[in-house]
Amino acid sequence: MDIFHLKAVLASFLTYLVWILLTPFCLRLFRIIPLPEPMATYLGTIGSSIAMAIGVLFSARVLMRKPLLACISDQPCFARFLVPFLCGIGCFSLFTLLRIALAPSHFTWQAPKAGTYCSMLLLVLVMNTIQCASEEFMMRIFPSHALPDRLGSSLLCTLLFLLPHLGNVELKEGNTILVLFSYVLFGFWGTWESLAEGGFGYSLGIHMANNLVVSLLVGYESTALRTYPMFMTSERSGNLGELLTLVATLAFSSLFSRHVLAYTLNHHGKQTEANDKARS
């Protein structure tokens, strides 16, 4: 292991350390901000993401010594994020609504107030971006540079993705085996596919899409992260419908994003070549 690979490992663990040390302070700080419910409860829970973001910025500055975008991909391209994000939003929403249609007795319409929902939407968009980006750096982007091979990196990132989620209430009150399998699948596939595409826009996009749907479309009664979703389900976390939704979304988003990105990057390359010829 050369010095760069060692720094990548240390950057991930330094982020973990900063996150653990600063989380109590961040949570206390956000809980005293005078916000109406349910924003106050949500911010008081997800505030630890700010601690993680501080850890990411500190680790990138001290150890990686390269811009955050350069860590995500050697050739940053917004389409690498946007395509899987939009595809993930569409797939997660479509399959979730299909579950509601097939088993309506398990879901309750929350009749959200428009003003409160819009306020919650803006807060979730900001905090979800910070949370997912920070988790991606800590659990995937930094440690993925530690090992040279794709399989080893994917397995390492899967472990690092799984560990912080072991304390989630979903594991205690849901189907433990299926919840664990979902974490492992999401951790491994996101890394495997991102390394195949040459950047972590895929994992960041699909991660954000998943969290947005869970936060704003369907929520679980057994969850520590209270939001303001349109529907509430009485199903246990880790049910078969949830797992099938995850598998279908990952499969479809991977195929779709690969084809769209191949076309986009090929078209961009031809356009760049044509512009260079025109200048010469």
Coordinates of C-alpha atoms in Angstrom, one line a residue:
M1 CA 0.0 0.0 0.0
D2 CA 1.5 3.3 -1.1
I3 CA 1.2 6.6 0.7
F4 CA -1.9 7.8 -1.3
H5 CA -3.8 4.6 -0.5
L6 CA -2.9 4.9 3.1
K7 CA -4.1 8.5 3.2
A8 CA -7.4 7.4 1.7
V9 CA -8.0 5.0 4.5
L10 CA -6.9 7.6 7.1
A11 CA -9.2 10.2 5.5
S12 CA -12.2 7.8 6.0
F13 CA -11.4 7.0 9.6
L14 CA -10.6 10.7 10.4
T15 CA -14.0 11.6 9.1
Y16 CA -15.6 8.9 11.3
L17 CA -13.7 10.3 14.3
V18 CA -14.7 14.0 13.7
W19 CA -18.3 12.8 13.1
I20 CA -18.4 11.0 16.4
L21 CA -16.8 13.8 18.4
L22 CA -18.8 16.6 17.0
T23 CA -22.2 14.9 16.7
P24 CA -23.4 15.7 20.3
F25 CA -22.5 19.3 19.9
C26 CA -24.3 19.6 16.6
L27 CA -27.4 17.9 17.8
R28 CA -27.6 20.2 20.9
L29 CA -27.1 23.2 18.7
F30 CA -29.9 22.3 16.2
R31 CA -32.3 21.4 19.0
I32 CA -32.3 24.9 20.3
I33 CA -33.2 26.5 17.0
P34 CA -36.8 27.7 17.3
L35 CA -38.5 25.8 14.4
P36 CA -42.0 24.5 14.2
E37 CA -42.8 20.8 14.1
P38 CA -42.0 18.6 12.3
M39 CA -38.9 20.6 11.1
A40 CA -37.5 20.9 14.6
T41 CA -37.6 17.1 15.3
Y42 CA -36.1 16.3 11.8
L43 CA -33.3 18.8 12.2
G44 CA -32.6 17.7 15.7
T45 CA -32.0 14.2 14.4
I46 CA -30.2 14.7 11.1
G47 CA -28.0 17.5 12.5
S48 CA -25.2 14.9 12.9
S49 CA -24.7 15.2 9.1
I50 CA -23.2 18.6 9.7
A51 CA -20.6 17.0 11.9
M52 CA -19.9 14.4 9.2
A53 CA -19.6 17.1 6.6
I54 CA -17.0 19.0 8.7
G55 CA -15.1 15.7 9.0
V56 CA -15.1 15.3 5.2
L57 CA -13.9 18.8 4.6
F58 CA -11.2 18.5 7.2
S59 CA -10.0 15.1 5.9
A60 CA -10.0 16.3 2.3
R61 CA -8.0 19.3 3.2
V62 CA -5.5 17.7 5.5
L63 CA -4.9 14.2 4.0
M64 CA -6.3 14.0 0.4
R65 CA -5.1 17.4 -0.6
K66 CA -7.3 17.6 -3.6
P67 CA -10.7 19.2 -4.4
L68 CA -13.8 17.3 -3.4
L69 CA -15.0 17.1 -7.0
A70 CA -11.7 15.6 -8.0
C71 CA -12.2 12.9 -5.4
I72 CA -15.6 12.0 -6.8
S73 CA -14.3 11.6 -10.3
D74 CA -11.1 12.3 -12.4
Q75 CA -13.5 13.8 -15.0
P76 CA -16.4 15.4 -13.1
C77 CA -19.6 15.4 -15.2
F78 CA -22.9 16.5 -13.8
A79 CA -24.8 13.9 -15.9
R80 CA -23.0 11.2 -13.9
F81 CA -25.1 12.3 -10.9
L82 CA -28.2 13.7 -12.6
V83 CA -29.1 10.6 -14.6
P84 CA -29.1 8.0 -11.8
F85 CA -30.7 10.6 -9.4
L86 CA -33.7 11.2 -11.7
C87 CA -33.9 7.6 -12.6
G88 CA -33.8 6.6 -8.9
I89 CA -36.5 9.1 -8.0
G90 CA -38.7 7.8 -10.8
C91 CA -38.2 4.1 -10.0
F92 CA -38.4 4.4 -6.2
S93 CA -41.6 6.5 -6.5
L94 CA -43.2 4.3 -9.2
F95 CA -42.6 1.0 -7.3
T96 CA -43.6 2.6 -4.0
L97 CA -46.9 3.8 -5.5
L98 CA -47.4 0.3 -6.9
R99 CA -47.0 -1.1 -3.4
I100 CA -49.6 1.3 -2.1
A101 CA -52.0 0.3 -4.9
L102 CA -51.5 -3.4 -4.2
A103 CA -51.8 -3.2 -0.4
P104 CA -53.7 0.1 0.4
S105 CA -54.6 -1.1 3.9
H106 CA -50.9 -0.9 4.9
F107 CA -50.6 2.8 4.0
T108 CA -52.3 5.9 5.5
W109 CA -52.6 9.2 3.7
Q110 CA -51.3 11.9 6.0
A111 CA -53.1 14.8 4.4
P112 CA -50.0 17.0 4.6
K113 CA -50.6 20.8 4.7
A114 CA -49.2 22.5 1.6
G115 CA -47.2 25.2 3.4
T116 CA -45.7 22.8 6.0
Y117 CA -44.9 20.2 3.3
C118 CA -43.1 22.8 1.1
S119 CA -41.1 24.0 4.0
M120 CA -40.2 20.5 4.9
L121 CA -39.3 19.8 1.3
L122 CA -36.8 22.7 1.2
L123 CA -35.2 21.6 4.5
V124 CA -35.0 17.9 3.4
L125 CA -33.4 18.9 0.1
V126 CA -30.7 20.8 1.8
M127 CA -30.0 18.4 4.7
N128 CA -30.4 15.3 2.4
T129 CA -27.7 16.7 0.1
I130 CA -25.4 17.3 3.0
Q131 CA -26.1 13.9 4.6
C132 CA -25.8 11.8 1.4
A133 CA -22.7 13.6 0.1
S134 CA -21.0 13.3 3.5
E135 CA -21.8 9.6 3.8
E136 CA -20.6 8.9 0.3
F137 CA -17.2 10.5 1.0
M138 CA -16.8 8.8 4.4
M139 CA -18.1 5.3 3.4
R140 CA -17.3 5.1 -0.3
I141 CA -15.3 7.8 -2.0
F142 CA -12.3 8.1 0.4
P143 CA -11.9 4.4 1.2
S144 CA -12.4 3.4 -2.5
H145 CA -8.9 4.8 -3.2
A146 CA -7.4 2.5 -0.5
L147 CA -7.4 -0.7 -2.7
P148 CA -6.5 -1.0 -6.4
D149 CA -9.0 -3.6 -7.4
R150 CA -12.7 -3.1 -7.9
L151 CA -13.9 -6.1 -5.9
G152 CA -11.7 -5.3 -2.9
S153 CA -12.8 -1.7 -2.9
S154 CA -16.5 -2.7 -3.1
L155 CA -16.2 -5.1 -0.2
L156 CA -14.4 -2.6 2.0
C157 CA -16.9 0.2 1.2
T158 CA -19.8 -2.2 1.9
L159 CA -18.4 -2.9 5.4
L160 CA -17.9 0.9 6.0
F161 CA -21.4 1.6 4.7
L162 CA -22.9 -1.1 6.9
L163 CA -21.2 -0.2 10.2
P164 CA -22.8 3.2 10.9
H165 CA -26.3 1.8 10.1
L166 CA -26.1 -1.0 12.6
G167 CA -27.5 1.2 15.3
N168 CA -30.6 2.1 13.2
V169 CA -34.0 1.4 14.9
E170 CA -35.1 -0.4 11.7
L171 CA -32.8 -3.3 12.6
K172 CA -34.5 -3.7 15.9
E173 CA -38.1 -3.3 15.0
G174 CA -38.0 -4.5 11.4
N175 CA -37.0 -7.7 9.7
T176 CA -33.3 -7.8 10.7
I177 CA -32.2 -10.2 7.9
L178 CA -33.8 -8.3 5.1
V179 CA -32.7 -4.9 6.5
L180 CA -29.1 -6.1 6.7
F181 CA -29.3 -7.5 3.2
S182 CA -30.6 -4.2 1.9
Y183 CA -27.7 -2.3 3.5
V184 CA -25.2 -4.7 2.1
L185 CA -26.7 -4.7 -1.3
F186 CA -27.0 -0.9 -1.4
G187 CA -23.4 -0.5 -0.1
F188 CA -21.9 -3.0 -2.5
W189 CA -23.8 -2.2 -5.7
G190 CA -23.4 1.6 -5.3
T191 CA -19.6 1.2 -5.1
W192 CA -19.3 -1.5 -7.8
E193 CA -21.3 0.4 -10.3
S194 CA -19.6 3.7 -9.5
L195 CA -16.2 2.2 -10.0
A196 CA -17.4 0.8 -13.3
E197 CA -18.5 4.2 -14.5
G198 CA -15.3 5.9 -13.3
G199 CA -16.9 8.2 -10.7
F200 CA -19.2 8.3 -7.7
G201 CA -21.9 10.3 -9.3
Y202 CA -24.0 7.1 -9.6
S203 CA -23.9 6.2 -5.9
L204 CA -24.5 9.8 -4.8
G205 CA -27.5 10.1 -7.1
I206 CA -29.1 6.9 -6.2
H207 CA -28.4 7.5 -2.5
M208 CA -30.1 10.9 -2.6
A209 CA -33.0 9.6 -4.5
N210 CA -33.7 6.8 -2.0
N211 CA -33.5 9.1 1.0
L212 CA -35.8 11.7 -0.6
V213 CA -38.5 9.2 -1.4
V214 CA -38.3 7.7 2.1
S215 CA -38.4 11.2 3.7
L216 CA -41.2 12.8 1.5
L217 CA -43.3 10.0 0.0
V218 CA -43.6 7.1 2.4
G219 CA -42.4 7.0 6.0
Y220 CA -42.2 4.2 8.6
E221 CA -43.6 4.3 12.1
S222 CA -40.4 2.6 13.3
T223 CA -37.8 5.1 12.3
A224 CA -35.6 7.5 14.2
L225 CA -35.7 10.1 11.3
R226 CA -39.1 11.7 11.6
T227 CA -40.1 13.7 8.5
Y228 CA -43.4 14.8 6.9
P229 CA -44.2 12.2 4.2
M230 CA -47.4 12.0 2.2
F231 CA -48.0 8.4 3.4
M232 CA -47.2 6.5 6.5
T233 CA -46.9 2.7 6.4
S234 CA -47.6 0.2 9.1
E235 CA -45.4 -2.4 7.4
R236 CA -42.2 -3.4 9.2
S237 CA -38.9 -2.2 7.7
G238 CA -37.2 -4.8 5.6
N239 CA -40.3 -6.2 4.0
L240 CA -40.2 -8.1 0.7
G241 CA -41.9 -5.2 -1.2
E242 CA -39.3 -2.8 0.0
L243 CA -36.5 -5.1 -1.0
L244 CA -37.9 -5.8 -4.5
T245 CA -38.3 -2.0 -5.0
L246 CA -34.6 -1.6 -4.1
V247 CA -33.4 -4.4 -6.4
A248 CA -35.5 -3.2 -9.4
T249 CA -34.4 0.4 -8.9
L250 CA -30.7 -0.5 -8.7
A251 CA -31.0 -2.7 -11.8
F252 CA -32.9 -0.3 -13.9
S253 CA -31.0 2.8 -12.9
S254 CA -27.7 1.0 -13.7
L255 CA -28.7 0.0 -17.1
F256 CA -30.4 3.3 -18.0
S257 CA -27.6 5.5 -16.7
R258 CA -24.9 3.5 -18.5
H259 CA -26.7 3.9 -21.8
V260 CA -27.5 7.6 -21.3
L261 CA -24.0 8.4 -20.0
A262 CA -22.4 6.5 -22.9
Y263 CA -24.4 8.5 -25.4
T264 CA -23.8 11.8 -23.5
L265 CA -20.1 11.4 -23.1
N266 CA -19.7 10.2 -26.7
H267 CA -21.7 13.2 -28.0
H268 CA -19.7 15.5 -25.8
G269 CA -16.4 14.0 -27.1
K270 CA -17.5 14.5 -30.8
Q271 CA -18.6 18.0 -30.1
T272 CA -15.3 18.8 -28.4
E273 CA -13.4 17.3 -31.4
A274 CA -15.4 19.3 -33.9
N275 CA -14.8 22.5 -31.9
D276 CA -11.1 21.8 -31.8
K277 CA -11.0 21.3 -35.6
A278 CA -13.0 24.5 -36.1
R279 CA -10.5 26.5 -34.0
S280 CA -7.5 25.0 -35.9

